[in-house]
Amino acid sequence: MRKIQMVDLKGQYSRIRETVNPAIQEIIDNTAFINGPKVHDFQQHLERYLGVKHVIPCANGTDALQIAMMGLGLGPGDEVITADFTFAATVEVIALLQLTPVLVDVNEDDFNINIEAIKKAITPKTKAIVPVHLFGQCANMEAVMALAQEHDLYVIEDNAQAIGANYTYKNGKKVKAGTIGHVGATSFFPSKNLGCYGDGGAIFTNDDDLAHTIRGIVNHGMYERYHHDVVGVNSRLDSIQAAVLDAKLPHLNSYNKARQAAAIKYNEAFKEINQIITPKVSNGCETLCETCDCHVFHQYTLRLKGVDRDALARHLNENNIPCGVYYPIPLHKQKAYADERYNEADFSVTNQLTKEVISLPMHTELDDEQIEHITSTIITFING
Ligand SMILES: *Cc1c(COP(=O)(O)O)cnc(C)c1O
């Protein structure tokens, strides 16, 4: 059996090296390392793929979130609501911009931001909601957008984990994750579903004025050479990363399908195990199937009932099966983000999830033998 990895970038690379290597070599040969034509090509190809008017590439996903908030003109004191159960980047940029983070609880079944909790957290100072499409599927965007409209709020989608996923409206209309709110942000960190070979990110919007504002912000606030109209940042996607991404974008759908296929096999293996709750698929699909396009499984995350999660994680590691705990500590309990405004009773779901979740190896190169070994090792451990 091939060695099991949490993410198998090498295996994936070996299948595309014939296209990726010359694409990288071309950048080196023409030396247009920054803002080269390849960045523009990739931007256009991603716009077409997502069905969004504007993609603005930038240096990483954290910058993408920060720049989106700067572009919307959010300022000190503005309250921004986001999920307690996510990677820290989301709340970090809110705090860095001196906005006030307002963390709220999530759903226990799909791990995404809880609509009732958002409602409860809205105040006259609230300016934006940042739903995070956690582990590869959208938050309940129809409900988020309705709340935003009612209260005149911006919606910034953190789409770092769900690129390529579809969101299905109740009327059947499908759109790509990250293109529903006023602005979307994504990351091309190597392990993301569309990853480059270094850092990268992008901002999406259908709003022409906002796109123009953001294009200046990523480039030192310049709209005309050496005229600095606003305070900006330096956040660029370099041409080598754009070349890698442009070579990988045509494979994104098949990469996401490979992740879904692995998830279906995991689900099947665990379906009789009462102590394991497999991931819920929301938004249109009731159950995961071959044609499902609403969950792209950035992570495959189980909830364990009556199982010592940390002991299982140790057991897996001892058997050369990597696993992860995303995320072990609620953001509202992190030293940097703890605040006396928060009330423990409001975070019962996140507090529970951080104790019971475990994420299994998930990538495009998992084979049946590996999945069988992972699932049987887990089931044997649980059945004692
Ligand atoms: C990865 C990630 C980010 C940050 O992306 P970087 O490119 O690493 O800066 C932000 N939010 C979420 C939910 C992520 O998973």
Short mmCIF file of N, CA and C in Angstrom, two decimals, residues 63-178:
data_model
loop_
_atom_site.label_atom_id
_atom_site.label_comp_id
_atom_site.label_asym_id
_atom_site.label_seq_id
_atom_site.Cartn_x
_atom_site.Cartn_y
_atom_site.Cartn_z
N ASP A 63 -5.03 37.96 2.97
CA ASP A 63 -5.07 39.27 2.33
C ASP A 63 -6.39 39.48 1.60
N ALA A 64 -6.86 38.44 0.92
CA ALA A 64 -8.10 38.57 0.15
C ALA A 64 -9.24 39.02 1.06
N LEU A 65 -9.32 38.43 2.26
CA LEU A 65 -10.36 38.82 3.22
C LEU A 65 -10.17 40.27 3.67
N GLN A 66 -8.92 40.60 3.99
CA GLN A 66 -8.63 41.95 4.48
C GLN A 66 -8.96 42.99 3.41
N ILE A 67 -8.54 42.72 2.18
CA ILE A 67 -8.74 43.68 1.10
C ILE A 67 -10.24 43.83 0.79
N ALA A 68 -10.96 42.71 0.87
CA ALA A 68 -12.41 42.78 0.65
C ALA A 68 -13.04 43.74 1.67
N MET A 69 -12.62 43.63 2.93
CA MET A 69 -13.19 44.50 3.97
C MET A 69 -12.76 45.94 3.77
N MET A 70 -11.51 46.17 3.34
CA MET A 70 -11.04 47.52 3.05
C MET A 70 -11.83 48.10 1.88
N GLY A 71 -12.06 47.28 0.86
CA GLY A 71 -12.77 47.73 -0.34
C GLY A 71 -14.19 48.17 -0.03
N LEU A 72 -14.80 47.51 0.95
CA LEU A 72 -16.17 47.87 1.32
C LEU A 72 -16.21 49.11 2.22
N GLY A 73 -15.03 49.59 2.60
CA GLY A 73 -14.97 50.80 3.42
C GLY A 73 -15.31 50.57 4.87
N LEU A 74 -15.15 49.35 5.36
CA LEU A 74 -15.44 49.10 6.77
C LEU A 74 -14.37 49.80 7.62
N GLY A 75 -14.79 50.32 8.76
CA GLY A 75 -13.85 51.09 9.57
C GLY A 75 -13.98 50.79 11.04
N PRO A 76 -13.06 51.35 11.84
CA PRO A 76 -13.02 51.08 13.28
C PRO A 76 -14.39 51.20 13.94
N GLY A 77 -14.71 50.21 14.76
CA GLY A 77 -15.98 50.24 15.47
C GLY A 77 -17.08 49.48 14.77
N ASP A 78 -16.94 49.27 13.46
CA ASP A 78 -17.96 48.51 12.74
C ASP A 78 -17.94 47.06 13.22
N GLU A 79 -19.10 46.52 13.47
CA GLU A 79 -19.17 45.13 13.92
C GLU A 79 -19.30 44.18 12.73
N VAL A 80 -18.51 43.12 12.77
CA VAL A 80 -18.52 42.12 11.70
C VAL A 80 -18.77 40.76 12.33
N ILE A 81 -19.84 40.13 11.88
CA ILE A 81 -20.25 38.84 12.45
C ILE A 81 -19.62 37.69 11.67
N THR A 82 -18.98 36.77 12.38
CA THR A 82 -18.46 35.58 11.70
C THR A 82 -18.54 34.37 12.63
N ALA A 83 -18.17 33.21 12.09
CA ALA A 83 -18.33 31.95 12.82
C ALA A 83 -17.23 31.74 13.85
N ASP A 84 -17.60 31.13 14.97
CA ASP A 84 -16.67 30.81 16.05
C ASP A 84 -15.82 29.59 15.69
N PHE A 85 -16.34 28.77 14.76
CA PHE A 85 -15.70 27.50 14.42
C PHE A 85 -15.10 27.64 13.03
N THR A 86 -13.88 28.16 12.95
CA THR A 86 -13.21 28.35 11.66
C THR A 86 -11.73 28.58 11.93
N PHE A 87 -10.97 28.70 10.82
CA PHE A 87 -9.57 29.05 10.91
C PHE A 87 -9.46 30.53 11.32
N ALA A 88 -8.42 30.86 12.07
CA ALA A 88 -8.31 32.19 12.68
C ALA A 88 -8.19 33.34 11.69
N ALA A 89 -7.79 33.06 10.43
CA ALA A 89 -7.56 34.15 9.48
C ALA A 89 -8.77 35.08 9.38
N THR A 90 -9.95 34.49 9.44
CA THR A 90 -11.17 35.25 9.24
C THR A 90 -11.32 36.34 10.31
N VAL A 91 -11.15 35.94 11.56
CA VAL A 91 -11.32 36.90 12.64
C VAL A 91 -10.09 37.81 12.79
N GLU A 92 -8.95 37.28 12.38
CA GLU A 92 -7.70 38.04 12.47
C GLU A 92 -7.76 39.34 11.67
N VAL A 93 -8.25 39.25 10.44
CA VAL A 93 -8.25 40.47 9.62
C VAL A 93 -9.30 41.47 10.12
N ILE A 94 -10.38 40.95 10.68
CA ILE A 94 -11.39 41.85 11.26
C ILE A 94 -10.73 42.66 12.37
N ALA A 95 -10.01 41.96 13.24
CA ALA A 95 -9.34 42.64 14.36
C ALA A 95 -8.23 43.57 13.88
N LEU A 96 -7.46 43.13 12.89
CA LEU A 96 -6.36 43.96 12.38
C LEU A 96 -6.84 45.30 11.85
N LEU A 97 -8.01 45.29 11.22
CA LEU A 97 -8.57 46.53 10.65
C LEU A 97 -9.29 47.35 11.72
N GLN A 98 -9.17 46.91 12.97
CA GLN A 98 -9.82 47.58 14.10
C GLN A 98 -11.34 47.59 14.00
N LEU A 99 -11.86 46.62 13.26
CA LEU A 99 -13.30 46.39 13.27
C LEU A 99 -13.57 45.55 14.52
N THR A 100 -14.82 45.40 14.89
CA THR A 100 -15.12 44.61 16.08
C THR A 100 -15.63 43.23 15.66
N PRO A 101 -14.84 42.17 15.94
CA PRO A 101 -15.33 40.84 15.59
C PRO A 101 -16.47 40.43 16.50
N VAL A 102 -17.51 39.84 15.92
CA VAL A 102 -18.61 39.30 16.71
C VAL A 102 -18.73 37.83 16.31
N LEU A 103 -18.22 36.95 17.17
CA LEU A 103 -18.23 35.53 16.87
C LEU A 103 -19.56 34.93 17.26
N VAL A 104 -20.07 34.05 16.39
CA VAL A 104 -21.35 33.38 16.70
C VAL A 104 -21.23 31.88 16.46
N ASP A 105 -22.16 31.14 17.02
CA ASP A 105 -22.13 29.68 16.99
C ASP A 105 -22.47 29.14 15.60
N VAL A 106 -22.23 27.85 15.42
CA VAL A 106 -22.45 27.20 14.12
C VAL A 106 -23.49 26.09 14.27
N ASN A 107 -23.85 25.48 13.14
CA ASN A 107 -24.77 24.33 13.15
C ASN A 107 -23.99 23.07 13.49
N GLU A 108 -24.61 22.18 14.26
CA GLU A 108 -23.85 20.97 14.57
C GLU A 108 -23.82 19.98 13.42
N ASP A 109 -24.75 20.07 12.49
CA ASP A 109 -24.75 19.07 11.41
C ASP A 109 -23.84 19.43 10.24
N ASP A 110 -23.84 20.70 9.79
CA ASP A 110 -22.99 21.02 8.64
C ASP A 110 -21.83 21.96 8.99
N PHE A 111 -21.67 22.28 10.26
CA PHE A 111 -20.52 23.05 10.78
C PHE A 111 -20.52 24.52 10.34
N ASN A 112 -21.56 24.96 9.62
CA ASN A 112 -21.56 26.33 9.11
C ASN A 112 -22.31 27.28 10.03
N ILE A 113 -22.11 28.58 9.80
CA ILE A 113 -22.63 29.64 10.68
C ILE A 113 -24.15 29.47 10.86
N ASN A 114 -24.58 29.65 12.09
CA ASN A 114 -25.98 29.44 12.46
C ASN A 114 -26.79 30.72 12.27
N ILE A 115 -27.88 30.59 11.53
CA ILE A 115 -28.66 31.77 11.14
C ILE A 115 -29.31 32.45 12.35
N GLU A 116 -29.86 31.66 13.27
CA GLU A 116 -30.48 32.25 14.47
C GLU A 116 -29.44 33.00 15.29
N ALA A 117 -28.23 32.46 15.35
CA ALA A 117 -27.16 33.11 16.11
C ALA A 117 -26.76 34.44 15.46
N ILE A 118 -26.79 34.48 14.13
CA ILE A 118 -26.50 35.76 13.45
C ILE A 118 -27.57 36.77 13.83
N LYS A 119 -28.83 36.35 13.73
CA LYS A 119 -29.95 37.26 14.04
C LYS A 119 -29.78 37.88 15.42
N LYS A 120 -29.42 37.03 16.37
CA LYS A 120 -29.28 37.47 17.76
C LYS A 120 -28.14 38.47 17.92
N ALA A 121 -27.14 38.38 17.05
CA ALA A 121 -25.93 39.19 17.20
C ALA A 121 -26.00 40.52 16.47
N ILE A 122 -27.01 40.72 15.64
CA ILE A 122 -27.09 41.96 14.86
C ILE A 122 -27.45 43.14 15.78
N THR A 123 -26.67 44.22 15.68
CA THR A 123 -26.93 45.44 16.44
C THR A 123 -26.90 46.61 15.44
N PRO A 124 -27.22 47.83 15.91
CA PRO A 124 -27.14 48.97 14.97
C PRO A 124 -25.72 49.19 14.43
N LYS A 125 -24.70 48.64 15.11
CA LYS A 125 -23.32 48.83 14.63
C LYS A 125 -22.88 47.76 13.64
N THR A 126 -23.69 46.72 13.46
CA THR A 126 -23.28 45.64 12.55
C THR A 126 -23.20 46.16 11.13
N LYS A 127 -22.08 45.85 10.46
CA LYS A 127 -21.91 46.30 9.07
C LYS A 127 -21.77 45.14 8.08
N ALA A 128 -21.33 44.00 8.58
CA ALA A 128 -21.09 42.90 7.63
C ALA A 128 -21.20 41.54 8.31
N ILE A 129 -21.48 40.54 7.47
CA ILE A 129 -21.48 39.14 7.90
C ILE A 129 -20.44 38.43 7.04
N VAL A 130 -19.62 37.60 7.68
CA VAL A 130 -18.64 36.79 6.93
C VAL A 130 -18.96 35.31 7.14
N PRO A 131 -19.80 34.73 6.26
CA PRO A 131 -20.00 33.29 6.33
C PRO A 131 -18.75 32.59 5.80
N VAL A 132 -18.32 31.55 6.50
CA VAL A 132 -17.17 30.76 6.04
C VAL A 132 -17.74 29.45 5.50
N HIS A 133 -17.44 29.12 4.26
CA HIS A 133 -17.98 27.88 3.68
C HIS A 133 -17.08 26.73 4.13
N LEU A 134 -17.35 26.28 5.36
CA LEU A 134 -16.38 25.41 6.02
C LEU A 134 -16.34 24.00 5.44
N PHE A 135 -15.12 23.51 5.30
CA PHE A 135 -14.81 22.13 4.86
C PHE A 135 -15.27 21.83 3.44
N GLY A 136 -15.84 22.80 2.74
CA GLY A 136 -16.15 22.55 1.32
C GLY A 136 -17.59 22.72 0.91
N GLN A 137 -18.47 23.18 1.83
CA GLN A 137 -19.83 23.45 1.38
C GLN A 137 -20.32 24.79 1.94
N CYS A 138 -21.23 25.38 1.16
CA CYS A 138 -21.70 26.73 1.49
C CYS A 138 -22.51 26.76 2.78
N ALA A 139 -22.38 27.88 3.45
CA ALA A 139 -23.31 28.23 4.52
C ALA A 139 -24.69 28.45 3.87
N ASN A 140 -25.70 28.61 4.69
CA ASN A 140 -27.06 28.85 4.17
C ASN A 140 -27.14 30.27 3.62
N MET A 141 -26.70 30.42 2.35
CA MET A 141 -26.53 31.76 1.79
C MET A 141 -27.85 32.47 1.53
N GLU A 142 -28.88 31.73 1.23
CA GLU A 142 -30.17 32.39 0.99
C GLU A 142 -30.62 33.11 2.26
N ALA A 143 -30.46 32.45 3.38
CA ALA A 143 -30.85 33.06 4.65
C ALA A 143 -29.90 34.20 5.03
N VAL A 144 -28.61 34.01 4.78
CA VAL A 144 -27.64 35.07 5.09
C VAL A 144 -27.94 36.32 4.26
N MET A 145 -28.20 36.12 2.96
CA MET A 145 -28.45 37.27 2.08
C MET A 145 -29.75 37.98 2.47
N ALA A 146 -30.75 37.20 2.90
CA ALA A 146 -32.03 37.82 3.30
C ALA A 146 -31.81 38.68 4.54
N LEU A 147 -31.04 38.18 5.50
CA LEU A 147 -30.74 38.96 6.71
C LEU A 147 -29.96 40.22 6.35
N ALA A 148 -29.01 40.07 5.43
CA ALA A 148 -28.17 41.21 5.04
C ALA A 148 -29.02 42.29 4.39
N GLN A 149 -29.96 41.85 3.55
CA GLN A 149 -30.81 42.82 2.88
C GLN A 149 -31.70 43.55 3.90
N GLU A 150 -32.26 42.77 4.81
CA GLU A 150 -33.16 43.34 5.82
C GLU A 150 -32.45 44.39 6.69
N HIS A 151 -31.17 44.13 7.01
CA HIS A 151 -30.45 45.00 7.93
C HIS A 151 -29.41 45.87 7.23
N ASP A 152 -29.40 45.84 5.90
CA ASP A 152 -28.47 46.65 5.12
C ASP A 152 -27.00 46.35 5.48
N LEU A 153 -26.65 45.08 5.36
CA LEU A 153 -25.30 44.64 5.71
C LEU A 153 -24.58 44.09 4.48
N TYR A 154 -23.26 44.17 4.52
CA TYR A 154 -22.47 43.52 3.47
C TYR A 154 -22.26 42.06 3.82
N VAL A 155 -22.11 41.24 2.77
CA VAL A 155 -21.77 39.83 2.96
C VAL A 155 -20.46 39.55 2.25
N ILE A 156 -19.49 39.07 3.03
CA ILE A 156 -18.17 38.71 2.51
C ILE A 156 -18.04 37.20 2.68
N GLU A 157 -17.99 36.46 1.58
CA GLU A 157 -17.89 35.00 1.69
C GLU A 157 -16.42 34.59 1.85
N ASP A 158 -16.12 33.86 2.91
CA ASP A 158 -14.79 33.25 3.02
C ASP A 158 -14.88 31.90 2.31
N ASN A 159 -14.38 31.91 1.07
CA ASN A 159 -14.51 30.72 0.22
C ASN A 159 -13.20 29.95 0.09
N ALA A 160 -12.33 30.10 1.08
CA ALA A 160 -11.01 29.45 1.00
C ALA A 160 -11.12 27.93 0.92
N GLN A 161 -12.23 27.36 1.45
CA GLN A 161 -12.33 25.90 1.50
C GLN A 161 -13.35 25.32 0.52
N ALA A 162 -14.00 26.15 -0.28
CA ALA A 162 -15.11 25.62 -1.08
C ALA A 162 -15.06 26.02 -2.55
N ILE A 163 -13.86 26.25 -3.09
CA ILE A 163 -13.83 26.68 -4.48
C ILE A 163 -14.33 25.56 -5.40
N GLY A 164 -15.23 25.91 -6.28
CA GLY A 164 -15.80 24.93 -7.21
C GLY A 164 -17.11 24.35 -6.74
N ALA A 165 -17.44 24.52 -5.45
CA ALA A 165 -18.72 24.00 -4.95
C ALA A 165 -19.86 24.84 -5.54
N ASN A 166 -20.99 24.18 -5.75
CA ASN A 166 -22.19 24.92 -6.16
C ASN A 166 -23.07 25.18 -4.96
N TYR A 167 -23.78 26.30 -5.02
CA TYR A 167 -24.83 26.54 -4.06
C TYR A 167 -26.14 26.49 -4.84
N THR A 168 -27.09 25.71 -4.35
CA THR A 168 -28.38 25.58 -5.05
C THR A 168 -29.45 26.34 -4.29
N TYR A 169 -30.05 27.32 -4.96
CA TYR A 169 -31.15 28.07 -4.35
C TYR A 169 -32.40 27.18 -4.28
N LYS A 170 -33.35 27.59 -3.46
CA LYS A 170 -34.59 26.80 -3.32
C LYS A 170 -35.31 26.65 -4.66
N ASN A 171 -35.15 27.64 -5.55
CA ASN A 171 -35.82 27.55 -6.85
C ASN A 171 -35.01 26.73 -7.87
N GLY A 172 -33.91 26.13 -7.41
CA GLY A 172 -33.14 25.25 -8.28
C GLY A 172 -31.96 25.90 -8.96
N LYS A 173 -31.91 27.23 -8.93
CA LYS A 173 -30.78 27.93 -9.56
C LYS A 173 -29.47 27.58 -8.86
N LYS A 174 -28.43 27.32 -9.65
CA LYS A 174 -27.12 26.98 -9.07
C LYS A 174 -26.12 28.08 -9.36
N VAL A 175 -25.32 28.43 -8.35
CA VAL A 175 -24.23 29.39 -8.54
C VAL A 175 -23.00 28.86 -7.82
N LYS A 176 -21.85 29.37 -8.21
CA LYS A 176 -20.62 28.92 -7.57
C LYS A 176 -20.43 29.60 -6.21
N ALA A 177 -19.96 28.84 -5.25
CA ALA A 177 -19.60 29.37 -3.94
C ALA A 177 -18.66 30.56 -4.11
N GLY A 178 -18.88 31.59 -3.32
CA GLY A 178 -18.00 32.76 -3.36
C GLY A 178 -18.50 33.86 -4.26
#
